[in-house]
Amino acid sequence: MTSREAATLDRINAVTANFFFWQGLRWVPVGIALLVVAWGNGPSSPVPKSWESTLLIVAMIAALAVSAAVGRWYARSFGRVRGIPGQHARRTRTKWLIVYPALVIALLVDAIAKPPVLVSGIAFAAAIEAYRRSTGGGRAHYIIASIAFAALTFAPTLGLATRGAGAINLLIAMLGATYTIGGLLDHRELKRVFPDVHEADPPHGAVAGVGSSR
Amino acid sequence: MSAPFERLAELDRLVHEPARLAIMTALSACERADFLYLQRLTGLSRGNLSSHLSKLEAAGLIAIEKEFVGKIPTTRVEPTRDGRAAIARHWKQLEKLRQATLEWTPDATGA
């Protein structure tokens, strides 16, 4: 077995164990909703202040409904996988006990204390990298997103965003862009792992990337 | 110590066949998967995939269950305990083989 074939099998293992997370188009509606919310909260937005929370709720409900419909499309097009119970228990524990509380604390620090750097930038950078590693690795676009969020930490210092609400709105916009672009690229990666099905069998029953002579 | 190519003969051919190795690798990472998922993952035709699944089922490595999701018939495939053990053992053997290949020199075996 070549190292390329072993890598393909590793990828098959990783994608199967994390199939839900690799269904990238599920995340695109959430990303678009966050971009709409960031636009609605922006200084040049025509949305009245009193409507901002309504916009947030409507955008998120619509995003979740579309995301669920996309999930059904994935099941029809790519099939269904049921994970091993407790397989992701460590990730779930880490997410709820460390990652989410850290993100909330960072956002509160930025909103209330308004420090000269955006603490949430580095917190989200770490969270994105933890997400990438714990959901099957690969997907270099999340490394780029992580670096972009780390750089965002210095946005207020560099005068690219005002401290407090202005910087948090920029963070929401970047999060929306990450969900949207990351989701599209996740889907592209998934398509790469899943070869097109041909009714004529490949030679000698070879699987794409495994055991083929080429 | 046997030469790496002698260890090749010890591999379970039922599992080592490329399509079945991909199927078992996928199934080892989940509780169960449906036929469509395995077909999309391997790129095999329905007939070829069915043939591989039948062989794995006959060897007791997987269990196949047919049921309806709404009005759509679905085939669900689940690795058995023996199947999980077989694929884990196989990966261990492959890893040992890889190590042996890296360490092997003709002089060491007198070849």
Short mmCIF file of C-alpha atoms in Angstrom, two decimals:
data_model
loop_
_atom_site.label_atom_id
_atom_site.label_comp_id
_atom_site.label_asym_id
_atom_site.label_seq_id
_atom_site.Cartn_x
_atom_site.Cartn_y
_atom_site.Cartn_z
CA MET A 1 0.00 0.00 0.00
CA THR A 2 1.40 3.38 -0.97
CA SER A 3 1.47 6.34 1.41
CA ARG A 4 -1.09 8.05 -0.87
CA GLU A 5 -3.47 5.13 -0.49
CA ALA A 6 -2.95 5.12 3.27
CA ALA A 7 -3.70 8.86 3.28
CA THR A 8 -6.91 8.24 1.31
CA LEU A 9 -8.02 5.64 3.85
CA ASP A 10 -7.17 8.02 6.70
CA ARG A 11 -9.32 10.64 5.00
CA ILE A 12 -12.19 8.13 4.56
CA ASN A 13 -11.96 7.40 8.28
CA ALA A 14 -11.86 11.09 9.24
CA VAL A 15 -14.74 12.11 6.96
CA THR A 16 -16.96 9.24 8.09
CA ALA A 17 -16.31 9.98 11.76
CA ASN A 18 -17.09 13.69 11.17
CA PHE A 19 -19.54 13.52 8.27
CA PHE A 20 -21.93 16.08 9.76
CA PHE A 21 -19.20 18.73 10.01
CA TRP A 22 -18.00 18.20 6.45
CA GLN A 23 -21.45 18.97 5.03
CA GLY A 24 -20.24 22.50 4.31
CA LEU A 25 -23.31 23.89 2.58
CA ARG A 26 -25.15 23.54 5.90
CA TRP A 27 -23.03 26.38 7.29
CA VAL A 28 -23.48 28.78 4.37
CA PRO A 29 -26.97 30.04 5.41
CA VAL A 30 -25.65 30.66 8.94
CA GLY A 31 -22.73 32.63 7.46
CA ILE A 32 -25.03 34.71 5.28
CA ALA A 33 -27.28 35.40 8.29
CA LEU A 34 -24.28 36.63 10.31
CA LEU A 35 -23.21 38.86 7.41
CA VAL A 36 -26.76 40.31 7.25
CA VAL A 37 -26.70 40.91 11.02
CA ALA A 38 -23.29 42.62 10.79
CA TRP A 39 -24.57 44.77 7.92
CA GLY A 40 -27.72 45.62 9.90
CA ASN A 41 -25.62 46.67 12.90
CA GLY A 42 -23.15 48.63 10.79
CA PRO A 43 -22.86 52.44 10.94
CA SER A 44 -24.16 52.94 7.38
CA SER A 45 -27.06 50.50 7.73
CA PRO A 46 -30.57 51.76 6.93
CA VAL A 47 -31.98 49.35 9.54
CA PRO A 48 -33.37 51.31 12.54
CA LYS A 49 -31.71 50.54 15.91
CA SER A 50 -34.99 49.16 17.31
CA TRP A 51 -35.14 46.55 14.53
CA GLU A 52 -31.64 45.16 15.03
CA SER A 53 -32.63 42.37 17.42
CA THR A 54 -35.62 41.45 15.22
CA LEU A 55 -33.27 41.23 12.22
CA LEU A 56 -30.95 38.95 14.23
CA ILE A 57 -33.78 36.59 15.24
CA VAL A 58 -35.38 36.47 11.76
CA ALA A 59 -32.02 35.94 10.02
CA MET A 60 -31.00 33.12 12.38
CA ILE A 61 -34.38 31.33 12.20
CA ALA A 62 -34.31 31.52 8.39
CA ALA A 63 -30.69 30.30 8.35
CA LEU A 64 -31.45 27.32 10.59
CA ALA A 65 -34.49 26.36 8.45
CA VAL A 66 -32.45 26.50 5.24
CA SER A 67 -29.58 24.65 6.93
CA ALA A 68 -31.94 21.82 7.96
CA ALA A 69 -33.24 21.58 4.36
CA VAL A 70 -29.65 21.41 3.10
CA GLY A 71 -29.00 18.62 5.62
CA ARG A 72 -31.88 16.62 4.09
CA TRP A 73 -30.38 17.20 0.63
CA TYR A 74 -27.03 15.84 1.86
CA ALA A 75 -28.77 12.72 3.19
CA ARG A 76 -30.48 12.16 -0.18
CA SER A 77 -27.32 12.85 -2.20
CA PHE A 78 -24.51 11.43 -0.04
CA GLY A 79 -26.28 8.99 2.26
CA ARG A 80 -26.54 8.71 5.99
CA VAL A 81 -24.03 7.86 8.68
CA ARG A 82 -24.74 7.28 12.35
CA GLY A 83 -21.79 8.08 14.58
CA ILE A 84 -20.53 5.85 17.35
CA PRO A 85 -22.24 6.97 20.60
CA GLY A 86 -19.78 8.85 22.77
CA GLN A 87 -17.23 9.05 19.95
CA HIS A 88 -17.06 12.84 20.24
CA ALA A 89 -17.64 13.07 23.98
CA ARG A 90 -14.24 14.68 24.61
CA ARG A 91 -14.84 17.31 21.93
CA THR A 92 -18.33 18.04 23.28
CA ARG A 93 -16.99 18.41 26.83
CA THR A 94 -14.17 20.69 25.68
CA LYS A 95 -16.59 22.76 23.59
CA TRP A 96 -19.08 23.41 26.39
CA LEU A 97 -16.66 23.64 29.32
CA ILE A 98 -13.76 25.55 27.72
CA VAL A 99 -14.32 26.91 24.20
CA TYR A 100 -17.80 28.47 24.49
CA PRO A 101 -17.19 30.00 27.95
CA ALA A 102 -13.86 31.42 26.70
CA LEU A 103 -15.58 32.99 23.67
CA VAL A 104 -18.33 34.52 25.82
CA ILE A 105 -15.79 35.91 28.31
CA ALA A 106 -13.70 37.36 25.46
CA LEU A 107 -16.77 39.01 23.91
CA LEU A 108 -17.80 40.45 27.30
CA VAL A 109 -14.29 41.82 27.87
CA ASP A 110 -14.32 43.47 24.42
CA ALA A 111 -17.85 44.87 24.87
CA ILE A 112 -17.48 46.14 28.44
CA ALA A 113 -13.78 46.89 29.04
CA LYS A 114 -13.14 48.00 25.42
CA PRO A 115 -9.42 47.15 25.49
CA PRO A 116 -7.05 48.47 22.78
CA VAL A 117 -6.86 44.97 21.28
CA LEU A 118 -9.80 42.72 20.32
CA VAL A 119 -9.43 39.80 22.75
CA SER A 120 -12.18 37.91 20.88
CA GLY A 121 -9.98 37.80 17.78
CA ILE A 122 -7.41 35.51 19.35
CA ALA A 123 -10.14 33.53 21.17
CA PHE A 124 -11.98 32.83 17.90
CA ALA A 125 -8.68 32.01 16.16
CA ALA A 126 -7.98 29.32 18.75
CA ALA A 127 -11.58 28.05 18.58
CA ILE A 128 -11.46 27.70 14.78
CA GLU A 129 -8.20 25.76 14.92
CA ALA A 130 -9.61 23.51 17.66
CA TYR A 131 -12.69 22.94 15.48
CA ARG A 132 -10.55 22.06 12.45
CA ARG A 133 -8.39 19.59 14.36
CA SER A 134 -11.26 17.93 16.20
CA THR A 135 -13.40 17.41 13.10
CA GLY A 136 -10.99 15.48 10.92
CA GLY A 137 -8.13 17.90 10.24
CA GLY A 138 -7.20 18.91 6.70
CA ARG A 139 -9.15 21.88 5.26
CA ALA A 140 -6.33 24.44 5.11
CA HIS A 141 -8.87 27.24 4.64
CA TYR A 142 -9.60 27.09 8.37
CA ILE A 143 -5.91 27.69 9.11
CA ILE A 144 -6.13 30.84 6.97
CA ALA A 145 -9.33 31.87 8.79
CA SER A 146 -7.60 31.28 12.11
CA ILE A 147 -4.68 33.51 11.11
CA ALA A 148 -7.12 36.20 9.90
CA PHE A 149 -8.94 36.16 13.26
CA ALA A 150 -5.63 36.35 15.13
CA ALA A 151 -4.72 39.39 13.01
CA LEU A 152 -8.13 40.91 13.78
CA THR A 153 -7.01 41.14 17.39
CA PHE A 154 -5.04 44.24 16.42
CA ALA A 155 -7.81 45.90 14.36
CA PRO A 156 -8.63 48.54 17.04
CA THR A 157 -4.93 49.32 17.58
CA LEU A 158 -4.43 49.81 13.84
CA GLY A 159 -7.51 52.01 13.61
CA LEU A 160 -9.42 49.51 11.42
CA ALA A 161 -12.29 49.34 13.91
CA THR A 162 -13.48 51.29 16.90
CA ARG A 163 -13.13 49.68 20.31
CA GLY A 164 -16.15 47.85 21.72
CA ALA A 165 -19.27 47.44 19.56
CA GLY A 166 -17.57 48.49 16.30
CA ALA A 167 -14.89 45.84 16.66
CA ILE A 168 -17.40 43.17 17.68
CA ASN A 169 -19.47 43.94 14.59
CA LEU A 170 -16.36 43.46 12.47
CA LEU A 171 -15.85 40.14 14.26
CA ILE A 172 -19.44 39.06 13.43
CA ALA A 173 -18.86 39.99 9.77
CA MET A 174 -15.66 37.95 9.68
CA LEU A 175 -17.39 35.04 11.36
CA GLY A 176 -20.12 35.25 8.71
CA ALA A 177 -17.52 35.27 5.95
CA THR A 178 -15.74 32.29 7.57
CA TYR A 179 -18.97 30.26 7.76
CA THR A 180 -19.86 31.14 4.16
CA ILE A 181 -16.49 30.66 2.48
CA GLY A 182 -15.44 27.83 4.82
CA GLY A 183 -18.72 26.05 4.16
CA LEU A 184 -18.33 26.29 0.39
CA LEU A 185 -14.74 25.02 0.60
CA ASP A 186 -15.77 22.22 3.01
CA HIS A 187 -18.30 21.10 0.41
CA ARG A 188 -15.61 21.16 -2.26
CA GLU A 189 -13.37 18.99 -0.04
CA LEU A 190 -16.24 16.58 0.56
CA LYS A 191 -16.80 16.29 -3.21
CA ARG A 192 -13.11 15.48 -3.60
CA VAL A 193 -13.36 12.65 -1.08
CA PHE A 194 -16.51 11.27 -2.73
CA PRO A 195 -15.69 10.23 -6.30
CA ASP A 196 -18.40 10.27 -8.94
CA VAL A 197 -20.26 6.97 -9.07
CA HIS A 198 -19.91 5.20 -12.40
CA GLU A 199 -22.16 2.29 -13.14
CA ALA A 200 -19.27 0.72 -15.04
CA ASP A 201 -16.96 -0.58 -12.33
CA PRO A 202 -13.39 0.66 -12.00
CA PRO A 203 -10.77 -1.94 -13.02
CA HIS A 204 -10.36 -4.84 -10.59
CA GLY A 205 -12.87 -3.31 -8.21
CA ALA A 206 -10.42 -0.56 -7.25
CA VAL A 207 -11.70 2.30 -5.14
CA ALA A 208 -10.75 5.82 -6.16
CA GLY A 209 -7.40 6.52 -4.54
CA VAL A 210 -7.13 3.04 -3.02
CA GLY A 211 -5.67 0.10 -4.87
CA SER A 212 -5.84 1.60 -8.33
CA SER A 213 -2.80 0.95 -10.42
CA ARG A 214 -2.51 4.54 -11.47
CA MET B 1 12.43 -12.02 11.92
CA SER B 2 10.54 -12.68 8.67
CA ALA B 3 11.13 -10.46 5.67
CA PRO B 4 8.33 -7.91 5.08
CA PHE B 5 7.08 -9.69 1.96
CA GLU B 6 6.64 -12.89 3.98
CA ARG B 7 4.41 -10.96 6.35
CA LEU B 8 2.27 -9.92 3.39
CA ALA B 9 1.01 -13.48 3.21
CA GLU B 10 -0.31 -13.13 6.77
CA LEU B 11 -2.69 -10.32 5.78
CA ASP B 12 -6.38 -11.14 5.69
CA ARG B 13 -7.15 -11.02 1.96
CA LEU B 14 -10.86 -10.65 2.55
CA VAL B 15 -10.25 -7.32 4.29
CA HIS B 16 -7.17 -6.25 2.35
CA GLU B 17 -8.93 -6.10 -1.04
CA PRO B 18 -8.99 -2.33 -1.81
CA ALA B 19 -12.75 -1.83 -2.05
CA ARG B 20 -13.46 -3.90 1.05
CA LEU B 21 -10.65 -2.19 2.95
CA ALA B 22 -12.24 1.20 2.14
CA ILE B 23 -15.68 -0.07 3.17
CA MET B 24 -14.42 -1.54 6.45
CA THR B 25 -12.33 1.57 7.18
CA ALA B 26 -15.42 3.76 6.78
CA LEU B 27 -17.59 1.43 8.85
CA SER B 28 -15.01 1.29 11.63
CA ALA B 29 -15.42 5.07 12.05
CA CYS B 30 -19.18 4.95 12.62
CA GLU B 31 -21.95 2.92 14.18
CA ARG B 32 -23.54 2.30 10.79
CA ALA B 33 -23.81 3.78 7.31
CA ASP B 34 -26.30 3.32 4.51
CA PHE B 35 -25.66 1.82 1.10
CA LEU B 36 -25.72 5.21 -0.65
CA TYR B 37 -23.00 6.59 1.63
CA LEU B 38 -20.72 3.62 0.97
CA GLN B 39 -21.43 3.84 -2.74
CA ARG B 40 -20.60 7.55 -2.85
CA LEU B 41 -17.50 7.04 -0.74
CA THR B 42 -16.08 4.19 -2.82
CA GLY B 43 -17.36 5.19 -6.26
CA LEU B 44 -18.34 1.57 -6.90
CA SER B 45 -21.38 0.58 -8.95
CA ARG B 46 -24.38 -0.82 -7.08
CA GLY B 47 -23.64 -4.32 -8.31
CA ASN B 48 -20.00 -4.27 -7.31
CA LEU B 49 -20.69 -2.76 -3.91
CA SER B 50 -23.44 -5.32 -3.26
CA SER B 51 -21.02 -8.10 -4.16
CA HIS B 52 -18.37 -6.81 -1.72
CA LEU B 53 -20.94 -6.33 1.04
CA SER B 54 -22.24 -9.88 0.52
CA LYS B 55 -18.72 -11.26 0.97
CA LEU B 56 -18.18 -9.24 4.14
CA GLU B 57 -21.60 -10.30 5.46
CA ALA B 58 -20.90 -13.96 4.69
CA ALA B 59 -17.66 -13.67 6.67
CA GLY B 60 -19.58 -12.23 9.62
CA LEU B 61 -17.77 -8.88 9.46
CA ILE B 62 -20.87 -6.77 8.78
CA ALA B 63 -24.61 -6.98 9.30
CA ILE B 64 -26.98 -5.73 6.61
CA GLU B 65 -30.44 -4.51 7.44
CA LYS B 66 -33.07 -3.36 4.94
CA GLU B 67 -35.78 -0.97 6.04
CA PHE B 68 -37.93 1.90 4.88
CA VAL B 69 -37.20 5.55 5.62
CA GLY B 70 -40.64 6.97 4.84
CA LYS B 71 -41.46 5.27 1.55
CA ILE B 72 -37.85 4.88 0.46
CA PRO B 73 -36.19 1.49 0.91
CA THR B 74 -32.80 1.83 2.59
CA THR B 75 -30.00 -0.64 3.16
CA ARG B 76 -28.10 -0.07 6.37
CA VAL B 77 -24.71 -1.60 6.96
CA GLU B 78 -23.21 -2.08 10.41
CA PRO B 79 -19.88 -3.61 11.31
CA THR B 80 -20.12 -6.56 13.72
CA ARG B 81 -17.86 -6.91 16.74
CA ASP B 82 -15.76 -9.37 14.71
CA GLY B 83 -15.67 -6.86 11.86
CA ARG B 84 -14.37 -4.08 14.08
CA ALA B 85 -11.76 -6.41 15.52
CA ALA B 86 -10.75 -7.59 12.03
CA ILE B 87 -10.19 -4.08 10.67
CA ALA B 88 -8.34 -2.98 13.82
CA ARG B 89 -6.12 -6.07 13.57
CA HIS B 90 -5.57 -5.43 9.88
CA TRP B 91 -4.45 -1.85 10.43
CA LYS B 92 -2.10 -3.05 13.17
CA GLN B 93 -0.62 -5.61 10.79
CA LEU B 94 -0.21 -2.99 8.06
CA GLU B 95 1.56 -0.69 10.49
CA LYS B 96 3.89 -3.50 11.58
CA LEU B 97 4.55 -4.33 7.95
CA ARG B 98 5.37 -0.71 7.22
CA GLN B 99 7.79 -0.60 10.16
CA ALA B 100 9.38 -3.88 9.08
CA THR B 101 9.80 -2.56 5.55
CA LEU B 102 11.55 0.55 6.83
CA GLU B 103 13.89 -1.50 9.03
CA TRP B 104 14.50 -4.35 6.61
CA THR B 105 17.85 -4.80 4.83
CA PRO B 106 18.84 -7.82 2.67
CA ASP B 107 21.85 -8.53 4.94
CA ALA B 108 19.69 -8.76 8.06
CA THR B 109 17.81 -11.78 6.67
CA GLY B 110 20.71 -13.31 4.81
CA ALA B 111 18.93 -12.77 1.50
#
